[in-house]
Amino acid sequence: MKKLIAVLLVLAMVLSLAACGDKEGAPDAAYNNYLKEIKKNAKTDNGTLTVAMSPDFAPMEFYDLGKKGDDAIVGFDVLLANYIAAELGMKLIITPMSFDASQAAVQSGKADIAISGFSWMADRAENYELTDWYEAGDNETEQSIIVKKDQEGKFSKPEDFAGMKIGYQGASLQQQLVKDTFGNMADVDISNVYSDLGTLVEALKSGKIQAAAVAHGNGEAIIANAPNDIAFSGFDFDVDPLYENNLCLIQKGNTELLAKVNAALAKAKEAGLYKGWYEACQIYAEVKTIDELGYDENGVKITEAAGTK
Amino acid sequence: MLDIKNIYKNFGDLKVLKGVSTHVEKGEVISLIGVSGSGKSTLLRCMNLLETPTFGEVWMEGKLLTPVDPYLHAEVIQASNTYKKLREEGLSDEEAVRKIKDEDLLHEKHGREGKEYTALIKKIYQENHLDANLARQKMGMVFQQFNLFNNLTVLGNITLAPVKIGMDRIRKAKRAGRPVTETKESVRAAAEKKAMDLLKRIGLEDKADSYPSSLSGGQKQRIAIIRALAMDPDVMLFDEPTSALDPEMVGEVLDLIKELVKSGMTMVVVTHEMGFAREVSDRVLFVDEGYIKEEGTPEEIFRHPKDAHLKDFLAKVL
Amino acid sequence: MSFSTFFSNIGMLLSRYWHVFVLEGVKYTLLLAAIAVVGGTILGALFALGKRGKIRPLKWLIGAVVEVVRGTPMLLQLYAGVFMLPRIFPILNEVDDIVSVTVVLVINSAAYTSEIIRSGIQAVDIGQTEAARSLGLSERTTMLHVVLPQAVKNILPALGNEFITVVKETSLASTFFVGEIMTSYLKVKGNTYLTLECLTIVGAIYFILTFTLSKLLQRAERRMKHA
């Protein structure tokens, strides 16, 4: 009994150490605007659409811990799910479960569709109907090669790298891309694996390797820190956006639903809705602030035309 | 009183009793002696149906307690198809019956011995059978390990059976529409009074509300004995009643049993206490390897044993 | 990451999300465990009865269910329950998955408690039964008044342990986000990506729960011994 009290006391101390924590609740103004927009005039008499997802992956799908019930699950995929349901005139039911379970749910027919940040994979294509891809936010997924400053912009095709050593981070997308692109070329050395970006950059700087494959965003950060030493080579990997972006899973054979969902996705892409949704979710999940992304307190995007605030 | 007819008892492949017959008269005291594993405890337990004999019959006061054993009824054998066939083959009545008994020809075809056979068995059963539970109410058993109910007080132990059976009586009478003279309370009161009287008789009335865990072995066994007596049994069966007692307590238990003998109770006792057996028994049965190898008065058995195994046994224990 | 960041993160998480961990999480964990064990004991008693009875096909069926449930992982049973039960009982499609999950938990617990009950009864010395029957008491009376009261003394401590085990097993229900402690972990981690800190908090909560429960159980056992 005494031990129990001691443990509880420690717990209380830790709690108080946290002092007055941050504000309760998340900034959901922008998100709520978009959600309202989607649900406006939406009919629900065409049946129900059961969507399985795994809400442990901000900002794509996650819980607003200040809310209860059906409204507590929020995120990019939730907006997308609402959009698709509205387009199909169906009532949306979200069933939360683990990532694996959500796939099993679609296979067994317990859910009509799974929207949970899935990427394209060969065996997924075999076992499910995969919808067209959608991108969460801006296309930040270019993959590039960086080189020393004196080689800036000199490369445009794989053959340009003949006789060079190319490095990459182990177990990464870049590793796969390098293998796919340069694997057949006997005069390009692609055996240079590094455990992390830092060591990779050092290897490039010291001349151990002449080129490094990185995600474009990372490349920007690296160059920003060494602008006179490192630059983009001018070569970007040709990656089918399908492999980079997300898609939804539908039960194999349900081509009817597949066609309808693809139509809805095409409409959303056409209307350019994804970027705004993603920004709203980034704010909601507190990944970025409203100032960073250019929103006001009411969740309205500040455009140049609207003047300054 | 008690008729044991040709009892066989097998436990799987192990044959413990191989054809035992005996008879217990009212007021008789029988002792069963023999080495461990001889079958004497099994024999005792067959008497109150704690074990069901594989073959053979147990009768108490003209009532059949076990299923009908066709080999013990000539008319049943004669009604069977096997017998009829043998007779057709030319055997005489005696030969046919003997052949059937010796070669155990009936049992395997129990269902196929014909309607007459089955009907006869049913008739004998229905006319003579007594339900085992009812029979056991008239037979008391005392165990080597006392087996007092640990979750009940001493008083509870002694009154449990009389009360439950009394309430059963009331329920059955009500259902049959007969007049009911007892009530739950009267049954309980009667049982408790009887229990206290019995406890007083052995000087343990102050233990009425104690639990068995607080008693000594000798006290437990004596209470076990009066627990059985509370049911007014016609015969008492004792399975090595003193074997689990410390030596200083054996005396008090044996004394109580001797009192019972004096009061004329019919008893069958399995025991290793040869002195006791000699003193109180009317008959002593030497059970060995599943048979009754020798039986007689204490004088005959202890002074003039005939069977070789019996002589060995006595040499070891006396 | 330094120790101080680690602990200040924990503090921040607790102060911000304590209602998720404690109010929701603990509440659902204890609720699920209680329903599972109470329901499981009742169902388990029925199983034990059926197995001692005389109806052969029933005995066989119960035996099969118990063997399968005890021989397969709980996670598998949860999957089977949530995905396949609604096909047999369509009404389960109308309610939250937590109902299917609870059904699976109850059946799982029943399989184990039926064994606990069976062995608790078996552990009562056979001499007790023999003495009772020798007095002319029926099988039913013997069981009710002599054997079961003594079996309970064997069964209760084992049931208490089962409860503690089930408290931990409810964590598997988080696969379906039903709201118990492990679900809280997933929710908060999904928001903050502070995996290690969340795990530490959740681990501490489970430990406090099971530790307290086992101390209470010990005290209850001691009291029963003296009775």
PDB file of C-alpha atoms in Angstrom, chain B residues 120-224:
ATOM      1  CA  LEU B 120     -37.693 -61.398 -18.060  1.00  0.00           C
ATOM      2  CA  ILE B 121     -34.700 -59.379 -16.998  1.00  0.00           C
ATOM      3  CA  LYS B 122     -36.810 -56.258 -16.931  1.00  0.00           C
ATOM      4  CA  LYS B 123     -39.438 -57.995 -14.843  1.00  0.00           C
ATOM      5  CA  ILE B 124     -36.989 -59.231 -12.257  1.00  0.00           C
ATOM      6  CA  TYR B 125     -35.412 -55.799 -12.075  1.00  0.00           C
ATOM      7  CA  GLN B 126     -38.633 -53.904 -11.660  1.00  0.00           C
ATOM      8  CA  GLU B 127     -39.996 -56.255  -9.057  1.00  0.00           C
ATOM      9  CA  ASN B 128     -36.932 -56.237  -6.892  1.00  0.00           C
ATOM     10  CA  HIS B 129     -34.871 -53.159  -7.524  1.00  0.00           C
ATOM     11  CA  LEU B 130     -34.215 -50.546  -4.897  1.00  0.00           C
ATOM     12  CA  ASP B 131     -32.650 -47.222  -5.870  1.00  0.00           C
ATOM     13  CA  ALA B 132     -29.058 -46.963  -4.698  1.00  0.00           C
ATOM     14  CA  ASN B 133     -29.590 -43.653  -2.922  1.00  0.00           C
ATOM     15  CA  LEU B 134     -32.453 -45.088  -0.904  1.00  0.00           C
ATOM     16  CA  ALA B 135     -30.407 -48.174  -0.112  1.00  0.00           C
ATOM     17  CA  ARG B 136     -27.496 -46.084   1.077  1.00  0.00           C
ATOM     18  CA  GLN B 137     -29.700 -44.266   3.517  1.00  0.00           C
ATOM     19  CA  LYS B 138     -29.958 -47.550   5.328  1.00  0.00           C
ATOM     20  CA  MET B 139     -26.250 -48.290   5.154  1.00  0.00           C
ATOM     21  CA  GLY B 140     -23.715 -46.195   6.980  1.00  0.00           C
ATOM     22  CA  MET B 141     -20.102 -46.031   5.870  1.00  0.00           C
ATOM     23  CA  VAL B 142     -17.076 -44.886   7.818  1.00  0.00           C
ATOM     24  CA  PHE B 143     -13.900 -44.102   5.891  1.00  0.00           C
ATOM     25  CA  GLN B 144     -10.236 -44.374   6.696  1.00  0.00           C
ATOM     26  CA  GLN B 145      -9.798 -40.662   6.011  1.00  0.00           C
ATOM     27  CA  PHE B 146     -12.909 -39.641   8.005  1.00  0.00           C
ATOM     28  CA  ASN B 147     -14.206 -37.444   5.137  1.00  0.00           C
ATOM     29  CA  LEU B 148     -16.034 -34.952   7.301  1.00  0.00           C
ATOM     30  CA  PHE B 149     -17.446 -32.073   5.251  1.00  0.00           C
ATOM     31  CA  ASN B 150     -14.931 -29.287   5.714  1.00  0.00           C
ATOM     32  CA  ASN B 151     -17.343 -26.521   4.783  1.00  0.00           C
ATOM     33  CA  LEU B 152     -19.859 -27.434   7.507  1.00  0.00           C
ATOM     34  CA  THR B 153     -19.744 -27.391  11.295  1.00  0.00           C
ATOM     35  CA  VAL B 154     -19.886 -30.628  13.218  1.00  0.00           C
ATOM     36  CA  LEU B 155     -23.588 -30.110  13.732  1.00  0.00           C
ATOM     37  CA  GLY B 156     -23.980 -29.329  10.045  1.00  0.00           C
ATOM     38  CA  ASN B 157     -22.141 -32.504   9.137  1.00  0.00           C
ATOM     39  CA  ILE B 158     -24.418 -34.669  11.208  1.00  0.00           C
ATOM     40  CA  THR B 159     -27.676 -33.003  10.230  1.00  0.00           C
ATOM     41  CA  LEU B 160     -27.064 -32.464   6.505  1.00  0.00           C
ATOM     42  CA  ALA B 161     -28.345 -35.822   5.300  1.00  0.00           C
ATOM     43  CA  PRO B 162     -31.318 -36.191   7.663  1.00  0.00           C
ATOM     44  CA  VAL B 163     -32.492 -32.684   6.859  1.00  0.00           C
ATOM     45  CA  LYS B 164     -32.072 -32.956   3.094  1.00  0.00           C
ATOM     46  CA  ILE B 165     -33.738 -36.319   2.967  1.00  0.00           C
ATOM     47  CA  GLY B 166     -36.504 -35.139   5.236  1.00  0.00           C
ATOM     48  CA  MET B 167     -37.200 -32.201   2.967  1.00  0.00           C
ATOM     49  CA  ASP B 168     -37.230 -34.585   0.020  1.00  0.00           C
ATOM     50  CA  ARG B 169     -39.830 -36.639   1.805  1.00  0.00           C
ATOM     51  CA  ILE B 170     -42.004 -33.590   2.313  1.00  0.00           C
ATOM     52  CA  ARG B 171     -41.658 -32.575  -1.306  1.00  0.00           C
ATOM     53  CA  LYS B 172     -42.513 -36.033  -2.625  1.00  0.00           C
ATOM     54  CA  ALA B 173     -45.509 -36.321  -0.328  1.00  0.00           C
ATOM     55  CA  LYS B 174     -46.816 -32.957  -1.415  1.00  0.00           C
ATOM     56  CA  ARG B 175     -46.408 -33.863  -5.048  1.00  0.00           C
ATOM     57  CA  ALA B 176     -48.158 -37.175  -4.518  1.00  0.00           C
ATOM     58  CA  GLY B 177     -50.937 -35.418  -2.706  1.00  0.00           C
ATOM     59  CA  ARG B 178     -50.414 -37.337   0.483  1.00  0.00           C
ATOM     60  CA  PRO B 179     -50.942 -35.725   3.866  1.00  0.00           C
ATOM     61  CA  VAL B 180     -47.846 -33.989   5.117  1.00  0.00           C
ATOM     62  CA  THR B 181     -47.100 -34.207   8.816  1.00  0.00           C
ATOM     63  CA  GLU B 182     -43.664 -32.624   8.822  1.00  0.00           C
ATOM     64  CA  THR B 183     -42.443 -29.155   8.091  1.00  0.00           C
ATOM     65  CA  LYS B 184     -39.025 -27.893   7.212  1.00  0.00           C
ATOM     66  CA  GLU B 185     -38.604 -26.628  10.714  1.00  0.00           C
ATOM     67  CA  SER B 186     -39.754 -29.825  12.358  1.00  0.00           C
ATOM     68  CA  VAL B 187     -37.384 -31.846  10.216  1.00  0.00           C
ATOM     69  CA  ARG B 188     -34.492 -29.621  11.123  1.00  0.00           C
ATOM     70  CA  ALA B 189     -35.370 -29.546  14.802  1.00  0.00           C
ATOM     71  CA  ALA B 190     -35.613 -33.322  14.947  1.00  0.00           C
ATOM     72  CA  ALA B 191     -32.290 -33.714  13.153  1.00  0.00           C
ATOM     73  CA  GLU B 192     -30.543 -31.271  15.457  1.00  0.00           C
ATOM     74  CA  LYS B 193     -31.892 -32.894  18.568  1.00  0.00           C
ATOM     75  CA  LYS B 194     -30.759 -36.285  17.405  1.00  0.00           C
ATOM     76  CA  ALA B 195     -27.345 -34.885  16.514  1.00  0.00           C
ATOM     77  CA  MET B 196     -26.892 -33.334  19.938  1.00  0.00           C
ATOM     78  CA  ASP B 197     -27.958 -36.577  21.620  1.00  0.00           C
ATOM     79  CA  LEU B 198     -25.374 -38.494  19.620  1.00  0.00           C
ATOM     80  CA  LEU B 199     -22.701 -35.910  20.379  1.00  0.00           C
ATOM     81  CA  LYS B 200     -23.497 -36.116  24.063  1.00  0.00           C
ATOM     82  CA  ARG B 201     -23.113 -39.860  23.878  1.00  0.00           C
ATOM     83  CA  ILE B 202     -19.502 -39.448  22.809  1.00  0.00           C
ATOM     84  CA  GLY B 203     -18.864 -36.422  25.000  1.00  0.00           C
ATOM     85  CA  LEU B 204     -18.300 -33.946  22.190  1.00  0.00           C
ATOM     86  CA  GLU B 205     -21.428 -31.779  22.452  1.00  0.00           C
ATOM     87  CA  ASP B 206     -19.291 -28.694  22.987  1.00  0.00           C
ATOM     88  CA  LYS B 207     -17.809 -29.193  19.518  1.00  0.00           C
ATOM     89  CA  ALA B 208     -21.164 -28.841  17.789  1.00  0.00           C
ATOM     90  CA  ASP B 209     -20.284 -25.479  16.249  1.00  0.00           C
ATOM     91  CA  SER B 210     -16.664 -26.238  15.529  1.00  0.00           C
ATOM     92  CA  TYR B 211     -15.291 -26.938  12.097  1.00  0.00           C
ATOM     93  CA  PRO B 212     -13.579 -30.224  11.290  1.00  0.00           C
ATOM     94  CA  SER B 213     -10.232 -28.497  10.765  1.00  0.00           C
ATOM     95  CA  SER B 214     -10.034 -27.766  14.476  1.00  0.00           C
ATOM     96  CA  LEU B 215     -10.533 -31.374  15.596  1.00  0.00           C
ATOM     97  CA  SER B 216      -8.129 -34.218  16.254  1.00  0.00           C
ATOM     98  CA  GLY B 217      -8.194 -37.376  14.154  1.00  0.00           C
ATOM     99  CA  GLY B 218      -9.870 -39.396  16.852  1.00  0.00           C
ATOM    100  CA  GLN B 219     -12.553 -36.771  17.338  1.00  0.00           C
ATOM    101  CA  LYS B 220     -13.149 -36.572  13.606  1.00  0.00           C
ATOM    102  CA  GLN B 221     -13.579 -40.299  13.234  1.00  0.00           C
ATOM    103  CA  ARG B 222     -15.941 -40.576  16.144  1.00  0.00           C
ATOM    104  CA  ILE B 223     -18.026 -37.768  14.714  1.00  0.00           C
ATOM    105  CA  ALA B 224     -17.925 -39.505  11.341  1.00  0.00           C
TER     106      ALA B 224
END
